[in-house]
Short mmCIF file of C-alpha atoms in Angstrom, two decimals:
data_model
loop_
_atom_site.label_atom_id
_atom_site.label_comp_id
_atom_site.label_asym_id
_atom_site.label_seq_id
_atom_site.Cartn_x
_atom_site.Cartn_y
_atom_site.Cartn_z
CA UNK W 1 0.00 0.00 0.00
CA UNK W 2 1.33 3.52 -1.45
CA UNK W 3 2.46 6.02 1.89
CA UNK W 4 -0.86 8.42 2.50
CA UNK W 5 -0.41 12.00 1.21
CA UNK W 6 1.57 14.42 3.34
CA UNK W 7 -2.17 15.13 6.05
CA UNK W 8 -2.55 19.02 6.11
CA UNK W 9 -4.58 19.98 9.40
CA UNK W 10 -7.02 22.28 9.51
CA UNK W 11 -8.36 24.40 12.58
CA UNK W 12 -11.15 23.53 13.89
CA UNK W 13 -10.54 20.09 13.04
CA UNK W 14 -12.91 18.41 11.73
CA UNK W 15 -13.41 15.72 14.12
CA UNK W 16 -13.72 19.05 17.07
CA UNK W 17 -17.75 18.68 17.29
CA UNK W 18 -17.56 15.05 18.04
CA UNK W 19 -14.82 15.21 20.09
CA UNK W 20 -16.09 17.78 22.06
CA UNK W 21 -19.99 15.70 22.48
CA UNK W 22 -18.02 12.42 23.30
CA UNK W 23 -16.08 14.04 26.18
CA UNK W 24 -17.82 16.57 27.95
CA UNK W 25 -16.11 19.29 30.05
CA UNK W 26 -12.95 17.72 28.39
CA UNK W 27 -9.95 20.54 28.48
CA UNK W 28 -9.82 22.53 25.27
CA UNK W 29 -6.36 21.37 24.62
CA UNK W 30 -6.85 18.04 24.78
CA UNK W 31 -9.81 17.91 22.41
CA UNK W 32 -8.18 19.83 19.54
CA UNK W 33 -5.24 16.97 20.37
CA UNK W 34 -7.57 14.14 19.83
CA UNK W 35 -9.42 16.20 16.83
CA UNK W 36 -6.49 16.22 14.75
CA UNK W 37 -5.10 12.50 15.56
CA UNK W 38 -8.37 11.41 14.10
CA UNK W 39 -8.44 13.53 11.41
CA UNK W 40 -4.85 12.36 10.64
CA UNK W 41 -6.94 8.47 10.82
CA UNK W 42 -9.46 9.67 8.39
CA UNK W 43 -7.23 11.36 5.91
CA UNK W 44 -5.62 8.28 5.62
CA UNK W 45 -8.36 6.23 5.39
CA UNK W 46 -9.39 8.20 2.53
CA UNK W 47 -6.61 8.40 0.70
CA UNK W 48 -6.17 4.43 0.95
CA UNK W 49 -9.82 4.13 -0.31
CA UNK W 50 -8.91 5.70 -3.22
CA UNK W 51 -6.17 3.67 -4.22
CA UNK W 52 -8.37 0.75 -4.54
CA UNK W 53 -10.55 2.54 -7.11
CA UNK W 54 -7.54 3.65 -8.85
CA UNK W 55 -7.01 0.65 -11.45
CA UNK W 56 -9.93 2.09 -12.92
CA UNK W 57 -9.68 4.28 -15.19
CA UNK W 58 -13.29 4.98 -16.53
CA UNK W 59 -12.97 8.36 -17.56
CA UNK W 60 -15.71 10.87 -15.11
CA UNK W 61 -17.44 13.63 -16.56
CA UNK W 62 -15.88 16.93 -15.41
CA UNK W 63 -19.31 18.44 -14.45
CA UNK W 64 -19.77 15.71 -11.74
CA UNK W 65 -16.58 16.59 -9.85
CA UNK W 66 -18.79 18.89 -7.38
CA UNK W 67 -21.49 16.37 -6.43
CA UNK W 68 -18.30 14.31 -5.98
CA UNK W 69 -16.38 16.56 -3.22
CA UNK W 70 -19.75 16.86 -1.50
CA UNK W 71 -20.16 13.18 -1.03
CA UNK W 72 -16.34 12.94 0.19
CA UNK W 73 -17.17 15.67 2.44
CA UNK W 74 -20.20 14.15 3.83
CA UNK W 75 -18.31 10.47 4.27
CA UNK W 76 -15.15 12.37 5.61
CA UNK W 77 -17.31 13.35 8.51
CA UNK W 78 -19.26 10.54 8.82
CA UNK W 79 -16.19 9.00 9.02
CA UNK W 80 -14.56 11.08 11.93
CA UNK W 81 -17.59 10.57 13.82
CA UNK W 82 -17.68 6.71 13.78
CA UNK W 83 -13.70 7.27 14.85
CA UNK W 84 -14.71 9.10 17.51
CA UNK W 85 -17.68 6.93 19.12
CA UNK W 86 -15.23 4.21 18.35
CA UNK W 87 -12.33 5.38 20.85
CA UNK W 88 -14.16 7.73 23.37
CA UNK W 89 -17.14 5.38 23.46
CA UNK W 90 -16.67 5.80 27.64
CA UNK W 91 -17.07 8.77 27.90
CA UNK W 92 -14.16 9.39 30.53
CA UNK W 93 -11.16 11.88 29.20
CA UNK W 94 -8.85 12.15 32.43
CA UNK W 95 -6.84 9.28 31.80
CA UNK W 96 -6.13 10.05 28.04
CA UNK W 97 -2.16 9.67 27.52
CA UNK W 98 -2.15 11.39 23.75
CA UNK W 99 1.22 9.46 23.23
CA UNK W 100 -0.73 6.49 23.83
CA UNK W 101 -3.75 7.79 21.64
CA UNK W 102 -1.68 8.38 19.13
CA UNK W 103 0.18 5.25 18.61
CA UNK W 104 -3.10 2.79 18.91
CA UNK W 105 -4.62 5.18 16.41
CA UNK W 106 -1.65 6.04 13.69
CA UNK W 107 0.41 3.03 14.79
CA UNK W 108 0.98 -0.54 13.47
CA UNK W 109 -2.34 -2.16 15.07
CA UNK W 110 -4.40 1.34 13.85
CA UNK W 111 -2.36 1.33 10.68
CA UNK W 112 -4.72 -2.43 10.03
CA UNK W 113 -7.46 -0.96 10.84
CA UNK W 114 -7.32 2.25 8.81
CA UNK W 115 -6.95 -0.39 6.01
CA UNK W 116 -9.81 -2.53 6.92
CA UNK W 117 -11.78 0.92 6.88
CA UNK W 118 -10.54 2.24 3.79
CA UNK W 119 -11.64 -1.54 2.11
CA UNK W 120 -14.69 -1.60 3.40
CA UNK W 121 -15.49 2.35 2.71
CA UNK W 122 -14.69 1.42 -0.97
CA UNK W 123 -16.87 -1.62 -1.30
CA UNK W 124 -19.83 -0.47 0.42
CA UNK W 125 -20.16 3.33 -0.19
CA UNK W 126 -17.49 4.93 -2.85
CA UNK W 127 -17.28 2.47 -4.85
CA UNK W 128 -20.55 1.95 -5.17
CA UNK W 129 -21.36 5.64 -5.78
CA UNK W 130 -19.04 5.12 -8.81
CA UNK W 131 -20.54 2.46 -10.42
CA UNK W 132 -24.08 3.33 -9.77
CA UNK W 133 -23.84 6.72 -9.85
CA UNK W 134 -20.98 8.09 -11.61
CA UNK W 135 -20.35 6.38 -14.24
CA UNK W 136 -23.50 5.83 -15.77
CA UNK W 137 -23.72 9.81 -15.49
CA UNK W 138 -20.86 9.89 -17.23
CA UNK W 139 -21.76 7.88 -20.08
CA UNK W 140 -24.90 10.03 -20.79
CA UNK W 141 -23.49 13.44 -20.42
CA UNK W 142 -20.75 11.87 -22.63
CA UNK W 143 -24.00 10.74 -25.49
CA UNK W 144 -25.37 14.24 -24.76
CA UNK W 145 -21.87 16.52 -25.84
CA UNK W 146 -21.21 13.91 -28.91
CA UNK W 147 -24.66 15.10 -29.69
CA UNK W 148 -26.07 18.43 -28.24
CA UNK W 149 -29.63 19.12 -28.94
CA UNK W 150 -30.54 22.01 -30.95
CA UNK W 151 -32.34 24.45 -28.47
CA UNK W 152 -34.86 26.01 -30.91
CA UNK W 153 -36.87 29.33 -30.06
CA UNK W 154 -40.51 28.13 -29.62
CA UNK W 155 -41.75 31.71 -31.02
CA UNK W 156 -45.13 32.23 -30.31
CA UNK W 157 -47.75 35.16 -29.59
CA UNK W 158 -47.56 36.55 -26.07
CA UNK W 159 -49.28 39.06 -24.76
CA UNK W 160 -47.96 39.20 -21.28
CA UNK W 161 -44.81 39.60 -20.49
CA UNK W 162 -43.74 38.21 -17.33
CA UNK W 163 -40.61 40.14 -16.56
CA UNK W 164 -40.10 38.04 -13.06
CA UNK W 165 -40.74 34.52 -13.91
CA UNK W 166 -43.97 32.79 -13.06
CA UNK W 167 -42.21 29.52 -11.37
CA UNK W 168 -40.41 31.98 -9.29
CA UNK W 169 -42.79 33.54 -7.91
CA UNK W 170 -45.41 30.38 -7.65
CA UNK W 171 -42.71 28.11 -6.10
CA UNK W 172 -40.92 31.00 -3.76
CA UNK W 173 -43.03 33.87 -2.93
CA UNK W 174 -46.84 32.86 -2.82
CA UNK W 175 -48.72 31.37 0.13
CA UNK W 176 -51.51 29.29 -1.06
CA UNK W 177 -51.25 30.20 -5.02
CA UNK W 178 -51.37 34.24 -3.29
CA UNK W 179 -49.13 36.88 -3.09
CA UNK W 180 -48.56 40.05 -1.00
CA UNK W 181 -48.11 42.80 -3.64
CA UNK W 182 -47.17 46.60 -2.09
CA UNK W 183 -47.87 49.31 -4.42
CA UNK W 184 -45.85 52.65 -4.06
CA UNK W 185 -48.28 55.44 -2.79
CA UNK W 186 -46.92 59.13 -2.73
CA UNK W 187 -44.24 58.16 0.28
CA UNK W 188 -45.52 54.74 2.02
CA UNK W 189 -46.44 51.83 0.40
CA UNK W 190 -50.31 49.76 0.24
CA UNK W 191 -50.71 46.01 -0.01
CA UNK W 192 -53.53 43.98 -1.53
CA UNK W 193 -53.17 40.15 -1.84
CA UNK W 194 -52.93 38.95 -5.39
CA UNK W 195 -52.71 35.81 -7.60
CA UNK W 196 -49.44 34.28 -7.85
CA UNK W 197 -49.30 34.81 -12.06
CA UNK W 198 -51.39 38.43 -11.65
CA UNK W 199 -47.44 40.13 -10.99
CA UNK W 200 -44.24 40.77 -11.97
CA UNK W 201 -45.73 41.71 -16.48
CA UNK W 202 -46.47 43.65 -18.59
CA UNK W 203 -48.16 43.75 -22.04
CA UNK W 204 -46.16 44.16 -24.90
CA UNK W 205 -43.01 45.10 -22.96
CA UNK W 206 -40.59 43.59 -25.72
CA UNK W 207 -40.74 41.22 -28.92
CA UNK W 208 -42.05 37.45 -28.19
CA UNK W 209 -38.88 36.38 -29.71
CA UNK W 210 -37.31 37.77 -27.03
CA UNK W 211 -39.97 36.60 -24.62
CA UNK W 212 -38.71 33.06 -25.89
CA UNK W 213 -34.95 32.89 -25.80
CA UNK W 214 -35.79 34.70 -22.11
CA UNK W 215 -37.78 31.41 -21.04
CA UNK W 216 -34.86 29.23 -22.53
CA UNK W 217 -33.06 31.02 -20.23
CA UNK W 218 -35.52 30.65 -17.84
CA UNK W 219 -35.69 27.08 -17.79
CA UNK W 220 -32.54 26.60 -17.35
CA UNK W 221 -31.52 28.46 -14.01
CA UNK W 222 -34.82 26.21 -12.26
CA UNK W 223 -32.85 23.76 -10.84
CA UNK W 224 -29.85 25.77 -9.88
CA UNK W 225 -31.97 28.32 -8.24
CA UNK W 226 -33.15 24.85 -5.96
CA UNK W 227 -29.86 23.46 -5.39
CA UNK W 228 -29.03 26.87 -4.11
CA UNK W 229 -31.72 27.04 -1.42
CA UNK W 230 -31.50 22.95 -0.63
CA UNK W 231 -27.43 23.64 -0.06
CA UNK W 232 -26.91 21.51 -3.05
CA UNK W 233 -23.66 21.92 -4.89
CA UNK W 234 -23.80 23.61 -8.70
CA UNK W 235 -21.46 21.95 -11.23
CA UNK W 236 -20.02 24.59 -14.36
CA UNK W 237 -23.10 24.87 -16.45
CA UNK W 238 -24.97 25.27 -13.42
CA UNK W 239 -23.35 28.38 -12.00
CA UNK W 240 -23.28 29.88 -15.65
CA UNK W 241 -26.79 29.16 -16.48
CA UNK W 242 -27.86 30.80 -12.13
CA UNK W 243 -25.58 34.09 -13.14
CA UNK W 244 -27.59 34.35 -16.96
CA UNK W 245 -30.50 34.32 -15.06
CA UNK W 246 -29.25 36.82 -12.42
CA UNK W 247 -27.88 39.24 -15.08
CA UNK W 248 -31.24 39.07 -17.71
CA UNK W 249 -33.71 39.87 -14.59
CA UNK W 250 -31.66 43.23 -14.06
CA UNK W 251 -32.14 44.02 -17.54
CA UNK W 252 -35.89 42.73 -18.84
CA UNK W 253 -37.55 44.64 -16.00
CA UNK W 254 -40.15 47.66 -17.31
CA UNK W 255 -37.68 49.91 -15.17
CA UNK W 256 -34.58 49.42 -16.88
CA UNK W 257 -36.31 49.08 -20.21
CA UNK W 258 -38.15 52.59 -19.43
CA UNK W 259 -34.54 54.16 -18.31
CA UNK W 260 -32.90 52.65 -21.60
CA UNK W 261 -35.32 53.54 -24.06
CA UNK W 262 -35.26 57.32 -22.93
CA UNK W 263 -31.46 57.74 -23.16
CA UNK W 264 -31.30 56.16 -26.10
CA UNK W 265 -34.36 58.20 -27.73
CA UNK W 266 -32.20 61.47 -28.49
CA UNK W 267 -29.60 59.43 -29.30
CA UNK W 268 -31.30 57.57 -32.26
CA UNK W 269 -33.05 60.85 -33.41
CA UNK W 270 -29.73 62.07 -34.29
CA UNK W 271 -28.53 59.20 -36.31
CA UNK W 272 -28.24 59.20 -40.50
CA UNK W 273 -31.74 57.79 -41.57
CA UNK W 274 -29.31 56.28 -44.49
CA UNK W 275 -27.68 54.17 -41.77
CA UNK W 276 -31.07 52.16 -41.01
CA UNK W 277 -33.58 52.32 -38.91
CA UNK W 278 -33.28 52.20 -35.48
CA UNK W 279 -35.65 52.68 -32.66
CA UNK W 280 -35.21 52.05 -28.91
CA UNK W 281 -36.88 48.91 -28.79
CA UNK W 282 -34.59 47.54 -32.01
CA UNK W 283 -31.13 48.76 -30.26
CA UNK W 284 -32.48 47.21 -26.60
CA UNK W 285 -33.41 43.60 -28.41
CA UNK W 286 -29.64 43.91 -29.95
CA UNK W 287 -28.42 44.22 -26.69
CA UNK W 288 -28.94 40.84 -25.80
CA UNK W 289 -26.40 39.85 -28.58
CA UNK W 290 -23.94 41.78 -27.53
CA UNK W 291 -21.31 39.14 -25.57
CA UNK W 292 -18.96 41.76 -24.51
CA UNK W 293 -21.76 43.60 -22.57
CA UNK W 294 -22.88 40.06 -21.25
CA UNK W 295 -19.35 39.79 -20.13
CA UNK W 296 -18.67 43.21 -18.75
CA UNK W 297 -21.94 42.50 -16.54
CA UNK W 298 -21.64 38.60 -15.18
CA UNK W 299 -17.60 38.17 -14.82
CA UNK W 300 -17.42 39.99 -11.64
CA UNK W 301 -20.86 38.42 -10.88
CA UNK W 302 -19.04 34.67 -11.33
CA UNK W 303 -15.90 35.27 -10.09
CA UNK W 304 -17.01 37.24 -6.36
CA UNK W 305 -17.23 35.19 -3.80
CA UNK W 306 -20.79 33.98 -3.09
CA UNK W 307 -23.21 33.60 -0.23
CA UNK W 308 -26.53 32.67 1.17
CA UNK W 309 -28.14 34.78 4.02
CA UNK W 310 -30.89 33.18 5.28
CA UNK W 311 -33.55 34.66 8.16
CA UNK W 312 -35.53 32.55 10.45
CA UNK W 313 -38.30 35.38 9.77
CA UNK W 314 -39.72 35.94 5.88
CA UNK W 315 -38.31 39.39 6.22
CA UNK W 316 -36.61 39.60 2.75
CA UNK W 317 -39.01 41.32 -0.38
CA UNK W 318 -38.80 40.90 -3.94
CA UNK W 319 -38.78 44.22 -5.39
CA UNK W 320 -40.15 44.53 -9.22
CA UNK W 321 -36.27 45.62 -10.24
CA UNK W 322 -35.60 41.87 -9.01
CA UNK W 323 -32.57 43.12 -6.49
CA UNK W 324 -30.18 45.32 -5.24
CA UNK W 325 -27.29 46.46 -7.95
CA UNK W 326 -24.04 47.93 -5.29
CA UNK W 327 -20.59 49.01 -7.07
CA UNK W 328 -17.43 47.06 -6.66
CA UNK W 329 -14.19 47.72 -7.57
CA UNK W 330 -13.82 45.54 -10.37
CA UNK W 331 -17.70 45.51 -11.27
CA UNK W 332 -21.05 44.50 -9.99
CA UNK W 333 -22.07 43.04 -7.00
CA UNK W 334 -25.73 41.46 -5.77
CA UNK W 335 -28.53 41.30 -3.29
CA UNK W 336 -30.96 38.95 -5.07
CA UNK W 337 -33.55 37.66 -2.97
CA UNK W 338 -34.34 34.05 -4.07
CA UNK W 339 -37.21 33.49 -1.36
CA UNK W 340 -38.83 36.07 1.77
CA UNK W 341 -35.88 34.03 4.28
CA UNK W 342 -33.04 33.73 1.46
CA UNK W 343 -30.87 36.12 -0.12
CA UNK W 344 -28.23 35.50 -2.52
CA UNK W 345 -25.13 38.35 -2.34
CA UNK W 346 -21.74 38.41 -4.31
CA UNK W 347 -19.24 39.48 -1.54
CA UNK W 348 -16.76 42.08 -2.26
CA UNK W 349 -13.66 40.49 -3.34
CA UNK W 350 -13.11 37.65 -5.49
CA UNK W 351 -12.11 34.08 -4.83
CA UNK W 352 -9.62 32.04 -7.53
CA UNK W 353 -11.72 28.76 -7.01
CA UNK W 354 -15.17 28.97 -6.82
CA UNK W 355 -16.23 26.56 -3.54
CA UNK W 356 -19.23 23.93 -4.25
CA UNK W 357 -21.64 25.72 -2.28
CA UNK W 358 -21.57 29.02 -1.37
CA UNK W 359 -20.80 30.25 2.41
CA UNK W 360 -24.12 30.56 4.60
CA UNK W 361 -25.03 33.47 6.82
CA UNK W 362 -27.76 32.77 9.40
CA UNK W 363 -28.87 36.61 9.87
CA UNK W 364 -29.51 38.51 12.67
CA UNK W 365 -33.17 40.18 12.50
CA UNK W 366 -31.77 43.06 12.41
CA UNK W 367 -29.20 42.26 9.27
CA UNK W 368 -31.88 40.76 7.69
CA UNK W 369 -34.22 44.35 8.31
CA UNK W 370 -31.00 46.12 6.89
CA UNK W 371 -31.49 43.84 3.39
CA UNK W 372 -35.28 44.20 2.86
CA UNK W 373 -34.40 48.09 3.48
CA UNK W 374 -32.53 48.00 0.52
CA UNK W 375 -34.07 45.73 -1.17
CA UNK W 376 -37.44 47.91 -0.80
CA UNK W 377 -35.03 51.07 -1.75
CA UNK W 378 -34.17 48.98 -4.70
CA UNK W 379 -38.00 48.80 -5.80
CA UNK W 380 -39.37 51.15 -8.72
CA UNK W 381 -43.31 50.62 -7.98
CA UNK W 382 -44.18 47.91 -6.63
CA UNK W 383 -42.46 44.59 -3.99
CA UNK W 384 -43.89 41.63 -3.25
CA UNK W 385 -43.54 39.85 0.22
CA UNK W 386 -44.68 37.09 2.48
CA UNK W 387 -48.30 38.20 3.94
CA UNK W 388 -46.33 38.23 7.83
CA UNK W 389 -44.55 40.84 6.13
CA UNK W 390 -44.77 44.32 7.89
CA UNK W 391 -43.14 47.83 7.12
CA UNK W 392 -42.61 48.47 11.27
CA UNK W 393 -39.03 48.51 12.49
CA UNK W 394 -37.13 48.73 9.07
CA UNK W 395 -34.00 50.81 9.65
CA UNK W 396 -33.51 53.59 7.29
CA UNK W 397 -31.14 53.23 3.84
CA UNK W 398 -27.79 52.87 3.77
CA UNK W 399 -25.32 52.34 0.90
CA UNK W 400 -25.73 48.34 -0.11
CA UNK W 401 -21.73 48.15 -0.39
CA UNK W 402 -22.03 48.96 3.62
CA UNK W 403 -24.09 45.75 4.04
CA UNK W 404 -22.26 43.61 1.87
CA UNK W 405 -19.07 44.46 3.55
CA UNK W 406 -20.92 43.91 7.14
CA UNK W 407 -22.08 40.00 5.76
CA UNK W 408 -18.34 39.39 4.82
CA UNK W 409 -17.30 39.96 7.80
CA UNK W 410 -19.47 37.81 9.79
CA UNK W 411 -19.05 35.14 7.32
CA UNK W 412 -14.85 35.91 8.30
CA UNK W 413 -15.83 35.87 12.22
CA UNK W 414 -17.55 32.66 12.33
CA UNK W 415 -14.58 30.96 10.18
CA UNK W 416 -16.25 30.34 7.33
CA UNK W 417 -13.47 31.80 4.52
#
C-alpha cells in the first residue's frame, strides 16, 4: 500500500464537534489533540480508499466533480464521527495519555485498521457511488456533448410579459397560489393580496422572440436556483446558467427598459436615416447579442465570492427591479432575494476557485431588516412579500456596499473563509 499524502490539518478540526460531544467538560487542549489525531486516521483512510478505485480508469465527466467533493465531504465526517464513538465510546477523558492515543490510532495495530476501513469504505459506499452513480452519469453526459440538442426558439404570440418569472414567484413567494403585492403610494407603500401569475408583467413590454430565448433562459436556471436554497452543490453549467439568469432579470424589467429607451431616444433621433432604422426597442433587443456587454456585466458576478443569508423570519421582499445592484471595484455586486428568508449576495472580493456551495449566513433580524431596506429602496413601484410581512421597524437606507461588507465579515468571524 502507497504512503498516505503528506495530512494538512485544519483548525477547527474536523473531528472538534464530536470530540467535544463524546467528552464533555474535556480541556480545550486536549480535544483539539484528539481532533487532529483522528483527522490524521481519516485522511488516511481516505486516501487508501482511493487507491483501490484507482485501477480504474473509466474516464468521469468533469461536471460531476462537485457532487463528488460533496459526497467525500459528507463520508469524511461521517467517518470522523464513527472514529470518535469508536475510541471515546466511555465517555471518561482524564486518563487520556495522547502518546498512547496516538500510537493505537496512527500506529501498526491502527495502521490495520485504517486499512480494513478504507476496504470496506470502498466496497460499500465509494465504490458503489461510482458504479451506480458516476459512471453511468458519465456515459450520458458523454452521449449528450457527442450530440447536443438544438435548443430552438418556440416563437409564439404573447401578450404578457412576465418580466419576473412565473415559477419563481409560484414556487418562492406565494402562500396558497397568493401573493402580498405593495404598491408605491406618494411616500408609504399599500398592499392587496394577489394571484401568484397576476405580478411581476407587462403587455407588450418587448418582442415574443425575445420573450422566448428569455424562457430558454428561464428554464434553465430552475434547478440551480433549488440546489441553491436545498445547499446543493452547482457543477459549471450550473453556476453559468444561475448568473444568466441573475444578469437578464436586471435588464428585462419595465424599469430598466423605461430608463434605456429614454437615453437612447435622443440618441437615435440624431442618427443618418441612411444608416437604417433604429428605434429604442430595435437597439435594446440587440443588446442581448452583444457578448462583450454580457461579459462586462456577469464576470465579476461569477468570479465574487458567493453567499446565502438566510432569516428565520420571511423578512426579505422581492422588489419589481428583481434586487439590489451595489458598485465594486472591479464591477457588480448582488442582493438577489431568491425566497422572503433567502438572499443570494456576491461578496466584495473575489475568490480564484469557486467553492461547491456558497458560504451561509444565518442573519440577525436586524441584518436581515437592513437587506429588505434595501431591497425595498431597490424597488421602482411595486415589492412583493410574504403576507407576515410588515413595514414596522425597518432601519432607514444605507449604501448596499455597507451591508455587503458587514455580511463578509461575519461570514470571516464565524470561520467560514
Amino acid at each position: 500500500m502507497p504512503e498516505p499524502l503528506p495530512f494538512k490539518p485544519v483548525y477547527p478540526a474536523l473531528s472538534h464537534d464530536a470530540v467535544s460531544k463524546a467528552l464533555a467538560g474535556a480541556p480545550a487542549d486536549l480535544i483539539d489533540a484528539l481532533a487532529l489525531i483522528y483527522d490524521e486516521a481519516v485522511h488516511r483512510i481516505i486516501v487508501q480508499m482511493f487507491e483501490f478505485g484507482r485501477p480504474d480508469d473509466t474516464p468521469l465527466d468533469i461536471d460531476l466533480r462537485e457532487d463528488m467533493t460533496l459526497e467525500i465531504a459528507k463520508l469524511t465526517f461521517w467517518l470522523g464521527e464513527r472514529v470518535v464513538e469508536k475510541r471515546l465510546s466511555s465517555g471518561a477523558w482524564d486518563a487520556i495519555d495522547l502518546a498512547a492515543e496516538r500510537e493505537a490510532v496512527l500506529g501498526p495495530a491502527g495502521a490495520e485498521i485504517i486499512a480494513n476501513t478504507a476496504r470496506m469504505s470502498f466496497d460499500h459506499i465509494w465504490g458503489r457511488l461510482i458504479e451506480e452513480r458516476y459512471k453511468p452519469k458519465s456515459i450520458a453526459a458523454a452521449k449528450r456533448k457527442a450530440n447536443p440538442r438544438r435548443q430552438v426558439l418556440a416563437v409564439k404570440p404573447v401578450g404578457k410579459n412576465h418580466f419576473i418569472p412565473r415559477w419563481f414567484i409560484r414556487d418562492l413567494w406565494a402562500v396558497d397560489g397568493k401573493v402580498l403585492r405593495w404598491r408605491r403610494d406618494g411616500e408609504t407603500w399599500i398592499s392587496a393580496r394577489r394571484g401568484f401569475g397576476e405580478w411581476g408583467y407587462r403587455h407588450n413590454l418587448y418582442s415574443d422572440r425575445l420573450e422566448a430565448w428569455f424562457g430558454l433562459l428561464e428554464g434553465d436556471a430552475k434547478k440551480p436556483v433549488e440546489m441553491l436554497l436545498d445547499t446543493r452543490p452547482l457543477n459549471g453549467p450550473q453556476r453559468e446558467a444561475f448568473v444568466g439568469f441573475l444578469i437578464i432579470q436586471l435588464l428585462r424589467n419595465p424599469t430598466f427598459i423605461e430608463a434605456h429607451n429614454q437615453h437612447l431616444a435622443p440618441v437615435i433621433d440624431s442618427l443618418d436615416p441612411s444608416e437604417g432604422e433604429w428605434t429604442p426597442e430595435r437597439s435594446y433587443e440587440a443588446m442581448f447579442q452583444n457578448n462583450d456587454l454580457y461579459r462586462l456585466l456577469a464576470t465579476p458576478v461569477m468570479e465574487s465570492r458567493w453567499a446565502i443569508v438566510k432569516s428565520a423570519e420571511p423578512l426579505f421582499i422581492l422588489p419589481d427591479t428583481f434586487g439590489v445592484r451595489a458598485p465594486g471595484n472591479d464591477g457588480l455586486r448582488l442582493i438577489a432575494p431568491l425566497s422572503p428568508k433567502a438572499c443570494f449576495v456576491t461578496l466584495p472580493d473575489r475568490e480564484e476557485t469557486k467553492r461547491i456551495v456558497p458560504r451561509h449566513l444565518p442573519a440577525s433580524p436586524a441584518l436581515a431588516r437592513r437587506i429588505a431596506t434595501a431591497l425595498i429602496q431597490a424597488a421602482d413601484r411595486e415589492f412583493l412579500s410574504h403576507p407576515d410581512f410588515t413595514l414596522a421597524e425597518l432601519p432607514a437606507p444605507e449604501p448596499a456596499s455597507a451591508i455587503l461588507a458587514d455580511i463578509a465579515a461575519a461570514i470571516a468571524a464565524r470561520g467560514d473563509d
